[in-house]
XYZ file of C-alpha atoms in Angstrom:
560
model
C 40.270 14.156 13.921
C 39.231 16.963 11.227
C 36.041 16.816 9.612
C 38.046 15.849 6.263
C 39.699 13.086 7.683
C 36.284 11.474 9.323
C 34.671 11.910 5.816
C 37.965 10.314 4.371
C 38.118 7.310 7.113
C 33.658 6.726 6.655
C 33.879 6.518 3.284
C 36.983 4.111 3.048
C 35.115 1.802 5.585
C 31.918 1.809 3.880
C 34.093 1.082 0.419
C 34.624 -1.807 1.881
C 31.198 -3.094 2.730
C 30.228 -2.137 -0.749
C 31.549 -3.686 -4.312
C 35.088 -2.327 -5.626
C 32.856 -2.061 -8.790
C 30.464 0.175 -7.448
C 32.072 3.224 -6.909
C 30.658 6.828 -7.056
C 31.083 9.390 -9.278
C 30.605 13.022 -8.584
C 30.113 15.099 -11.195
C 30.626 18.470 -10.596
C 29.790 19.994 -14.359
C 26.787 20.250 -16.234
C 23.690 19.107 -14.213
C 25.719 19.197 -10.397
C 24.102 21.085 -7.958
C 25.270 21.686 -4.361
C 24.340 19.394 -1.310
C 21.763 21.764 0.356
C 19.673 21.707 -3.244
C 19.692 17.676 -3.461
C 18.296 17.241 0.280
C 15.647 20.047 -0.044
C 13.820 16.805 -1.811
C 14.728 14.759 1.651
C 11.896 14.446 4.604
C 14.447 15.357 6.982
C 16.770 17.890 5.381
C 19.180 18.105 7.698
C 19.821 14.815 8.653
C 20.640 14.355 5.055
C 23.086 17.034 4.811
C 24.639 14.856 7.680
C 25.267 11.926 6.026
C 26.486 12.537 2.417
C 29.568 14.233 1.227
C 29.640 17.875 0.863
C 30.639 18.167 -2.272
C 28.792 18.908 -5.813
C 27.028 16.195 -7.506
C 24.028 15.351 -9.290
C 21.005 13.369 -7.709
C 21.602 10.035 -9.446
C 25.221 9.904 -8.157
C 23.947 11.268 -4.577
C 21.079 8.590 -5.091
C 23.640 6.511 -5.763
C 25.629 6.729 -2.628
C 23.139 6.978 -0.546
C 21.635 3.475 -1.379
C 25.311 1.981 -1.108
C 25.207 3.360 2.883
C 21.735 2.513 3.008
C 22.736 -1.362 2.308
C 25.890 -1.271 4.084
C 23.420 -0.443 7.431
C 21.252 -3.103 6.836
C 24.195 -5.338 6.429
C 25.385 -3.565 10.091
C 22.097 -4.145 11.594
C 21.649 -7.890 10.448
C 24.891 -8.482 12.735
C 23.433 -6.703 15.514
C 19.909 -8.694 15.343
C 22.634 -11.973 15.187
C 24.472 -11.311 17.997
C 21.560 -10.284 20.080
C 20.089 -13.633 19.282
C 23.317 -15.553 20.053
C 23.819 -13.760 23.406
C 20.016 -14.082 24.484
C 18.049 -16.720 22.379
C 18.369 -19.328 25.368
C 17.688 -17.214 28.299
C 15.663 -14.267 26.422
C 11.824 -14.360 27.479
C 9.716 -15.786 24.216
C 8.519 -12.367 23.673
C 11.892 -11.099 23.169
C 13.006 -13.983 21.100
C 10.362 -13.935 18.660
C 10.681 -10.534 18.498
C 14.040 -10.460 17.807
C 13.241 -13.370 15.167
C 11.168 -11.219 13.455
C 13.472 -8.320 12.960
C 16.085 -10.849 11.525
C 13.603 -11.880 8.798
C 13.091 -8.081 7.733
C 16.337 -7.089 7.869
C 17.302 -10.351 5.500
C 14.431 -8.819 3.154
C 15.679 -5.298 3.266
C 18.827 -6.275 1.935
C 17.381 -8.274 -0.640
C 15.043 -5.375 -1.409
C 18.259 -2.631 -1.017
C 20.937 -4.819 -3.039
C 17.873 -5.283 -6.049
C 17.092 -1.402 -6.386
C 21.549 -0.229 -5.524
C 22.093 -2.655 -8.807
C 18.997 -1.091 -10.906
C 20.502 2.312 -10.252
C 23.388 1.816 -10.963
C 23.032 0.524 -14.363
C 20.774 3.222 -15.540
C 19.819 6.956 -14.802
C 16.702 5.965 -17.055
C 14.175 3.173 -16.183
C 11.201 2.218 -17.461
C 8.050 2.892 -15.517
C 7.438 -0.345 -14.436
C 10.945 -1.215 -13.594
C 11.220 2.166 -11.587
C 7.486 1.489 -9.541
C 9.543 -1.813 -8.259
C 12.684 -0.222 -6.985
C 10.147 2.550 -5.421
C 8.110 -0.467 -4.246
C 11.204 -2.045 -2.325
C 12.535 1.009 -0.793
C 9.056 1.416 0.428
C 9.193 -1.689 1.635
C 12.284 -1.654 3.365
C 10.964 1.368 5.638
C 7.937 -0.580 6.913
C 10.588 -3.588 7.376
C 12.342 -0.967 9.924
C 9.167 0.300 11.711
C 7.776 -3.244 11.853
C 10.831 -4.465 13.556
C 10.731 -0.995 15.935
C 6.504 -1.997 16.957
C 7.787 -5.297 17.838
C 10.806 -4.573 19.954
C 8.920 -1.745 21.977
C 7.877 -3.994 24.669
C 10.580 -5.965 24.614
C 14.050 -5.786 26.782
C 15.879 -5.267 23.845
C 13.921 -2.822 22.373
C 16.133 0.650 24.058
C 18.988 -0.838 22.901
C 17.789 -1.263 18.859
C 15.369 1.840 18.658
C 18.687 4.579 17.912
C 19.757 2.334 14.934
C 16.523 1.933 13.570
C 15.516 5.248 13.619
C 18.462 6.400 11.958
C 18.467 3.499 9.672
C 14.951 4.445 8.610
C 15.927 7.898 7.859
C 18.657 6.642 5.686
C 16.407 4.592 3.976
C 13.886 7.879 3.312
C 16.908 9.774 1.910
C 17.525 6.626 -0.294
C 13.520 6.773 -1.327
C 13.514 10.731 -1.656
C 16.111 11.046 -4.265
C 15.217 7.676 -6.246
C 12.019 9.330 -6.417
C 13.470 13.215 -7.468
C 15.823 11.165 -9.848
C 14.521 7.884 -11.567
C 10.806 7.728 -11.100
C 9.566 9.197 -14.763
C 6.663 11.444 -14.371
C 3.240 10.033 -14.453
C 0.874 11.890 -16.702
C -2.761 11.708 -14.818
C -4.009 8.544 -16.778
C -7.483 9.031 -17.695
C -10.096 6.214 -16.049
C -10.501 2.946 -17.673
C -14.248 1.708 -18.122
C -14.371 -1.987 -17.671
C -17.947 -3.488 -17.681
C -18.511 -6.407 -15.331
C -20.308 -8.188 -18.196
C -17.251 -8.177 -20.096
C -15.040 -10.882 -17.717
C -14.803 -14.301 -18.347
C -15.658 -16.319 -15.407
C -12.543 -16.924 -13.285
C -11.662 -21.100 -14.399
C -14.743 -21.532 -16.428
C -15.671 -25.263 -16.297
C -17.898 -25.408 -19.126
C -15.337 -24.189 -21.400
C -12.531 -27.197 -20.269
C -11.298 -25.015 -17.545
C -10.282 -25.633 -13.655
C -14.656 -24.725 -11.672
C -13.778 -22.483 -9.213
C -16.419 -24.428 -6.548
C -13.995 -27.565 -7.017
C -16.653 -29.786 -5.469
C -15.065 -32.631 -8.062
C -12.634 -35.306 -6.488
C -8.851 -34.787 -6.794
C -8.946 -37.264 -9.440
C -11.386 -35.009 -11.707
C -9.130 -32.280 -11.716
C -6.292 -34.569 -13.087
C -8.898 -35.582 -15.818
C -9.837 -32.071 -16.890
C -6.814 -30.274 -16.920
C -3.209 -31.729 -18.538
C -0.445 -30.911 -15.421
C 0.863 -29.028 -18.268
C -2.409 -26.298 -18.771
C -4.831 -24.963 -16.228
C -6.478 -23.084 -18.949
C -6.895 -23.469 -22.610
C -4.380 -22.428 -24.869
C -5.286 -18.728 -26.222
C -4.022 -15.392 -25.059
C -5.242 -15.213 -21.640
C -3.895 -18.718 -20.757
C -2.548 -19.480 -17.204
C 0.107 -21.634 -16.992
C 0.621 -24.500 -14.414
C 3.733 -26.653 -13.742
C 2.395 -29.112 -11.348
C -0.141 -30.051 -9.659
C -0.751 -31.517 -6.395
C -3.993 -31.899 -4.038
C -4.091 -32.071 0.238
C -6.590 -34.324 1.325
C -7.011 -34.700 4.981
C -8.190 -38.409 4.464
C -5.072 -39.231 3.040
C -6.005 -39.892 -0.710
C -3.946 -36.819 -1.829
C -0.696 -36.024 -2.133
C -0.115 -34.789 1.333
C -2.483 -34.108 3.833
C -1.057 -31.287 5.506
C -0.942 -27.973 3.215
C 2.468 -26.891 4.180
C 3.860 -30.147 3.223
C 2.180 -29.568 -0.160
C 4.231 -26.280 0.300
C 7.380 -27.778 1.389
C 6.995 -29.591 -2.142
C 6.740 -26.549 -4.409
C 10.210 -25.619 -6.289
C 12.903 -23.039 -5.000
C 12.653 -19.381 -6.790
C 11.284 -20.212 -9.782
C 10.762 -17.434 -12.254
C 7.064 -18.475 -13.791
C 8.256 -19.626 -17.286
C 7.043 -22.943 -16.421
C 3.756 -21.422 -14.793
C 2.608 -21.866 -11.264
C 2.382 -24.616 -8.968
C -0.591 -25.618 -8.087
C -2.184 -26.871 -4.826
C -5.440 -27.902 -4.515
C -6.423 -28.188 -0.928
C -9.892 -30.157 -0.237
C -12.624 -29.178 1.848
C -11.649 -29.312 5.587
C -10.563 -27.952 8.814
C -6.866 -27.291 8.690
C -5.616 -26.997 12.112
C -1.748 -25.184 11.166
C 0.308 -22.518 10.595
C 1.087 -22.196 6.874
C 4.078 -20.183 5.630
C 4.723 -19.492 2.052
C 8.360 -18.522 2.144
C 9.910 -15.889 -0.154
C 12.018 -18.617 -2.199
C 8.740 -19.904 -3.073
C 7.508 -18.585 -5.983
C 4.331 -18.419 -8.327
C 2.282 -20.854 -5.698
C -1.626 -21.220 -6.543
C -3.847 -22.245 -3.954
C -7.238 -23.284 -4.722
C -9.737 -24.313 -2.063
C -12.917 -25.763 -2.084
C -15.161 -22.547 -1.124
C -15.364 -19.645 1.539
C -15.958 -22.096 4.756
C -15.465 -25.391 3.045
C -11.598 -25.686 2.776
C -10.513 -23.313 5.906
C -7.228 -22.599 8.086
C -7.568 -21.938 11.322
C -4.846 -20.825 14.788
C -5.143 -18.679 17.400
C -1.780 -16.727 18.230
C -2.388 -13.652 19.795
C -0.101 -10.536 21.409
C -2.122 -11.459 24.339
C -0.637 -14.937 24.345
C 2.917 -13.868 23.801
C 3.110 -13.597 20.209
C 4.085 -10.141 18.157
C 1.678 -8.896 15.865
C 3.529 -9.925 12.869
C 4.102 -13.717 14.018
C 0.583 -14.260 15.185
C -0.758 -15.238 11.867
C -2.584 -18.096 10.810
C -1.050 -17.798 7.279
C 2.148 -16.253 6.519
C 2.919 -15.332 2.314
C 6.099 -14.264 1.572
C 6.856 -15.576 -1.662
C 5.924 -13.743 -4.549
C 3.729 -13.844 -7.343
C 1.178 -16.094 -5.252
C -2.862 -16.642 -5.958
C -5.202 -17.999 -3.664
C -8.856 -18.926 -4.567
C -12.056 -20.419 -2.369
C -9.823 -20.526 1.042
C -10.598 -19.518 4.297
C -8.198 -18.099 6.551
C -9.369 -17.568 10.380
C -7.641 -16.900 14.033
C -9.999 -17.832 16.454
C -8.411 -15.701 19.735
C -11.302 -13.855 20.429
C -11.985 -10.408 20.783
C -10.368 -10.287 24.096
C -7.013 -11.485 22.918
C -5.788 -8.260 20.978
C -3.943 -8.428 18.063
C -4.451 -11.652 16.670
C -3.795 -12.082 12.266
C -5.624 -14.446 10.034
C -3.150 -13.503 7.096
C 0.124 -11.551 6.937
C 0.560 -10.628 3.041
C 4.197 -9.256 2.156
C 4.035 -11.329 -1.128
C 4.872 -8.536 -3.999
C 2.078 -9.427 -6.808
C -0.161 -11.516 -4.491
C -3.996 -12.026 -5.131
C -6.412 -13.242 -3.043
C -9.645 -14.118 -4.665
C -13.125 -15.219 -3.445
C -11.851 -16.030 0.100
C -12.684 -15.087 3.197
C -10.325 -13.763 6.319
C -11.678 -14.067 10.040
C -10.608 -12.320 13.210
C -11.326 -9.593 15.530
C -8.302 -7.182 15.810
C -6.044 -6.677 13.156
C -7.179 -9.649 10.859
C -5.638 -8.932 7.708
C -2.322 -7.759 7.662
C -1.149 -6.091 4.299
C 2.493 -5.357 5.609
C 4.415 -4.493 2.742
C 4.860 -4.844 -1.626
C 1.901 -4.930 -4.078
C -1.498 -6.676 -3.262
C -4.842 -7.275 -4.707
C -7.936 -8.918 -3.432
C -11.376 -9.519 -5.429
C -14.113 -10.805 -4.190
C -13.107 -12.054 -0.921
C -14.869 -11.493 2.894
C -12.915 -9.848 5.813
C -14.722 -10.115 9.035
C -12.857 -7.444 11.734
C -12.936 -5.620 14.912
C -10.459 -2.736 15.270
C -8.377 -1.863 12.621
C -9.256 -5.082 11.271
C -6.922 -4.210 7.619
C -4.176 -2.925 8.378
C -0.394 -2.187 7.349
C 1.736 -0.730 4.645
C 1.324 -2.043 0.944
C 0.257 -1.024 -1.727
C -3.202 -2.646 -1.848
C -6.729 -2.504 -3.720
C -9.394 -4.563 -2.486
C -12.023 -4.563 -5.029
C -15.965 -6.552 -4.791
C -15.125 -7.242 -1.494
C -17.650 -7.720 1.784
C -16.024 -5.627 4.463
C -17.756 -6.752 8.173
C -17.242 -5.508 11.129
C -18.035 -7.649 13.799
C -18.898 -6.763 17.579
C -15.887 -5.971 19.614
C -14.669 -6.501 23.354
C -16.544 -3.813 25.771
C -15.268 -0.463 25.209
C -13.638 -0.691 21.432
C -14.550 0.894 18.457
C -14.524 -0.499 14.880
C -11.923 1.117 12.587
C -12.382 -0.771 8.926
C -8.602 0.534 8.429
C -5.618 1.811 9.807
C -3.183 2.377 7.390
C 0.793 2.136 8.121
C 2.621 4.684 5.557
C 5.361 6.631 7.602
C 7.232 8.662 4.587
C 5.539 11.051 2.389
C 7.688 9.071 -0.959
C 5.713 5.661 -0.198
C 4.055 4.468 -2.989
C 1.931 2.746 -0.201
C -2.183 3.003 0.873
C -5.293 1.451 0.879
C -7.865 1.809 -2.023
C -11.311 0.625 -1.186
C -13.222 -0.074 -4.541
C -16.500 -1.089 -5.254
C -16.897 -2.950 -1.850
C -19.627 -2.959 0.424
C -19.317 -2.082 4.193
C -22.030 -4.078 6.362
C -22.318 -4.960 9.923
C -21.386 -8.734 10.791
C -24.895 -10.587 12.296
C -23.461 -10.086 15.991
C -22.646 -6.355 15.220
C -26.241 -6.108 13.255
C -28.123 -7.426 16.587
C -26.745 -5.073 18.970
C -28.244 -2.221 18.382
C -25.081 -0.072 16.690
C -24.288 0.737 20.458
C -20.316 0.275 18.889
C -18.816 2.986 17.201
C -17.706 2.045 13.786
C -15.365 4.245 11.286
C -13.567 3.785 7.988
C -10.265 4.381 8.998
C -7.701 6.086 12.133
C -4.046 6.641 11.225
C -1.809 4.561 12.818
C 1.018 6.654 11.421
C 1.875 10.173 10.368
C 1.186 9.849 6.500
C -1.812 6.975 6.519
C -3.559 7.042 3.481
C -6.936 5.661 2.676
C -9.405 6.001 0.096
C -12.651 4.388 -0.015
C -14.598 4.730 -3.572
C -17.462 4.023 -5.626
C -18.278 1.310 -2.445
C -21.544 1.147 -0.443
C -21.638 1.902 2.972
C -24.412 0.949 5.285
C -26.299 2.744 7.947
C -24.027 1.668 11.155
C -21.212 4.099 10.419
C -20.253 6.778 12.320
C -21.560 10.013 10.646
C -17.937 11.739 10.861
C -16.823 8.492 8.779
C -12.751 8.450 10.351
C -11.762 8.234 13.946
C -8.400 10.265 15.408
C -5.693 7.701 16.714
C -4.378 9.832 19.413
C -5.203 13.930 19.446
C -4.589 15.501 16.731
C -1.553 13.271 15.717
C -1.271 12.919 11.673
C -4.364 14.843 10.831
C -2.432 17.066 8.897
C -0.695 14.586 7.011
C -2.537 11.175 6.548
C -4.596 11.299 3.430
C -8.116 10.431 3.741
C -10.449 10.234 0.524
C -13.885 9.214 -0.384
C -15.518 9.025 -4.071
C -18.859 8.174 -4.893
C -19.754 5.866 -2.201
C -23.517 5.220 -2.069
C -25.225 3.783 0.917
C -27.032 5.419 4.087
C -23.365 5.332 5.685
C -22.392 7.373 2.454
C -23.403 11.026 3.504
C -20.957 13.261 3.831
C -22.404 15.827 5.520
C -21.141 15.672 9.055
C -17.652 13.917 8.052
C -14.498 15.413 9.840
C -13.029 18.373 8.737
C -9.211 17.681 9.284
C -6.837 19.070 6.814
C -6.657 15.375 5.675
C -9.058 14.547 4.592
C -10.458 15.073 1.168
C -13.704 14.445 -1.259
C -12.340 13.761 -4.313
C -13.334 13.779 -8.297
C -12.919 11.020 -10.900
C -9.966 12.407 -11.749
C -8.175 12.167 -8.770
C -10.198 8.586 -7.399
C -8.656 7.102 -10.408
C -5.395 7.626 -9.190
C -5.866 4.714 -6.665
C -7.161 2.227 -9.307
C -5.276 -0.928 -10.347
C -3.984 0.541 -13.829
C -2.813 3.719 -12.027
C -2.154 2.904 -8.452
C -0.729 -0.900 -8.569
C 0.020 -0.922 -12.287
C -1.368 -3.873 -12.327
C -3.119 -4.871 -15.553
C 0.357 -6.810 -16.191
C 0.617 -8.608 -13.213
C -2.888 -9.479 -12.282
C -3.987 -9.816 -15.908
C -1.530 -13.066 -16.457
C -3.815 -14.467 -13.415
C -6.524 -15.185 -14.789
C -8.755 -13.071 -12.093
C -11.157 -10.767 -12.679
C -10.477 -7.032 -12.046
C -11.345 -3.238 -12.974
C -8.460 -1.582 -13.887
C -10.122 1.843 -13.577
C -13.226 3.255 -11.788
C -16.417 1.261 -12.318
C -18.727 2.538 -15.260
């Protein structure tokens, strides 16, 4: 068969995975430019060239196809993840299965996350920054969907038989990212840092002024009486709306007395005009598994305090589970807020990787709580995240994963590992240079944990090692304490990604703060203002919108 007629046969079969109405349009006047120029902005060049017509076009109607083939893969790959199921779901070890499980629910989001940004595109070859950081945001996403499902199957039986299509499914998906990037994203002029005093946030619910305490010590029946189920705040510009509310009470004078049947209740893809629903879960020991699913949108969960209302398992890789299924608390759904909770996995430091919380909710935040492990304890896989406020208690690697993430007034702890581990406070997951993804460490502090602070620092603890090849980290305006390592970041394996990872630090204070002896990869960096503020919440989440309509407290540049 001639090259021609392969093209010719390709295309006709991916036509027909795609939308009649969708077609693509190659220009070949005014702003067309050959093949070879368009992938030059590609991470692999040449596999580009391999996989879009040879022809002239510009990069919106190149973007254009390649997000159509990008979906019509995921569609192709769903399939194979079903059939694999339906052939070994009932004779598969549980490893396998829930392995297999988990690269079903990815795949289900990267088409979601494909379909959203193919229709944006199309529509426009002009978007508005925000609308164009959310496309970016899901085609980021759907990467780290791919390698997520790739860590999970590589000890599995079925894992030779996937790892071809998702490593050429990923690569699609970078094309996809590299030319929405080169085509839609409008250029960012360096935003100059936004001074917010401390002294100038309202307190977070402020009782005295009619609004929801944040230490809800108050029966369930006192939050009825303060708030209207119409209002959790006042009326007035920085108002948060609520469209229900319901409380959990173990002793069975709530509403439920299990939190995910509180969940269960919540409504189906709501879009927030009606505010959030709220669930007010009472001091206690929760013994289960909670999952906020991605239909279920605009959930608030408010607890009693850090270590009065707390959720506790104990999955580990150890005891069969993946990473990404061994969490105590699962968010998915969108736009959610949680406040005064406790999240814990009690496996142990001898059980591996064991998650408190998995976060791929785009536009969570997590504020004044507290997340307990030893390895790998909070998992910020994928989307936009913010934390304020809130405790994470870790071994190795101990936050981890690919969003885009600021924790800000945080207490960072590393806690004493299993013989013969190190402490890494990070390890981010960002595998393509056109992620929007890292980690931005501001105004924290970095302490040992008691057990840590009582044995003598004879456990090596660093900021940070790159789990893959473009991990980026930056740690600012945060105090460090005197346990840390003096080189401050720890290689993952040789001299992989030390080239390519981006590791920062700005104005961190704190014996742990010298930089004197800190590596000396090509990596790493000490930055200015200038550049720190890059990885702030106005610049590097955009998130004055999104956060603001919270009610939360935040910085949206560096600290004054």
């Amino acid at each position: 068969m001639s090259q021609r007629l392969m093209f010719l046969v390709t295309l006709s079969f991916f036509t027909l995975l795609s939308s009649p109405s969708l077609a693509v349009e190659f220009p070949t006047v005014g702003n067309a430019m050959p093949l070879t120029n368009i992938c030059r902005f590609a991470p692999d060049p040449s596999y580009c060239r391999s996989i879009l017509p040879n022809q002239p076009g510009d990069i919106y109607s190149y973007g254009r196809f390649s997000l159509r083939r990008s979906l019509s893969r995921a569609n192709r790959f769903m399939s194979l993840i079903d059939a694999e199921l339906n052939r070994k779901g009932k004779v598969a070890a549980k490893a396998t299965v829930r392995a297999l499980e988990d690269c079903k629910f990815l795949a289900g989001l990267t088409m979601d996350f494909i379909l959203s940004s193919s229709q944006t595109v199309d529509a426009t070859k002009t978007l508005s920054y925000s609308r164009a950081e959310d496309v970016h945001t899901f085609l980021s996403a759907a990467i780290t969907n791919e390698q997520t499902c790739l860590e999970g199957l590589k000890s599995t039986a079925s894992g030779n038989g996937f790892s071809g299509d998702l490593f050429n499914d990923t690569k699609l998906y970078g094309v996809s990212l590299a030319l929405f990037s080169k085509g839609w994203v409008p250029r960012r002029q360096r935003s100059r840092p936004v001074w917010q005093p401390e002294a100038s946030f309202k307190k977070f619910f402020d009782f005295r002024n009619g609004r929801l305490p944040l230490n809800m010590t108050e029966s369930a029946r006192a939050v009825y009486d303060t708030v209207t189920r119409r209002k959790l705040l006042q009326a007035g510009a920085d108002a948060v709306q609520v469209s229900d509310i319901v409380t959990v009470n173990q002793n069975g004078t709530g509403n439920f007395t299990t939190i995910n049947e509180a969940v269960a209740a919540a409504p189906n893809k709501t879009d927030g005009t009606n505010g959030y629903f709220l669930i007010y879960v009472t001091a206690g020991l929760y013994e289960e598994y909670v999952e906020i699913p991605k239909y279920k949108r605009y959930v608030m969960m408010i607890g009693d305090g850090i270590n009065q209302t707390v959720i506790t398992g104990n999955r580990s890789v150890v005891d069969g589970w993946t990473t990404f299924n061994s969490a105590t608390f699962i968010l998915s759904g969108p736009n959610f807020i949680g406040v005064n909770i406790t999240i814990r996995n009690t496996a142990g430091p001898t059980k591996g990787q064991a998650v408190a919380l998995r976060s791929g909710g785009d536009f969570s935040v997590f504020y004044s709580c507290s997340f307990e492990a030893y390895q790998d304890t909070l998992y910020t896989h994928s989307l936009r995240q913010f934390y304020r406020e809130c405790d994470v208690y870790g071994t190795v690697d101990f936050i981890f994963g690919n969003a885009a993430v600021v924790l800000q007034n945080c207490n960072l702890y590393p806690r004493q590992p299993r013989k013969g581990q190190s402490n890494e406070v990070t390890a981010q997951g960002r595998t393509d240079p056109n992620q929007n993804t890292g980690t931005a460490i501001h105004g924290c502090t970095i302490r040992p944990a008691d057990d840590l602070a009582t044995s003598n620092y004879t456990v090596k603890t660093y900021l940070g090692r790159p789990w893959k090849e473009y991990s980026r980290t930056v740690v600012m305006q945060t105090y460090i304490d005197d346990f840390l390592e003096p080189t401050g970041w720890n290689a993952w394996n040789g001299d992989f990604a030390l080239s390519t990872l981006y590791y920062a630090e700005y104005n961190n204070t704190g014996p742990g703060s010298n930089l004197t002896n800190r590596v000396t990869w090509p990596g790493y960096h000490i930055i200015n203002a200038s550049d720190a503020s890059n990885f702030t919440v106005t610049n590097f989440l955009v998130g004055e919108g999104w956060i603001g309509q919270t009610g939360v407290p935040f910085v949206g540049g560096l600290i004054a």
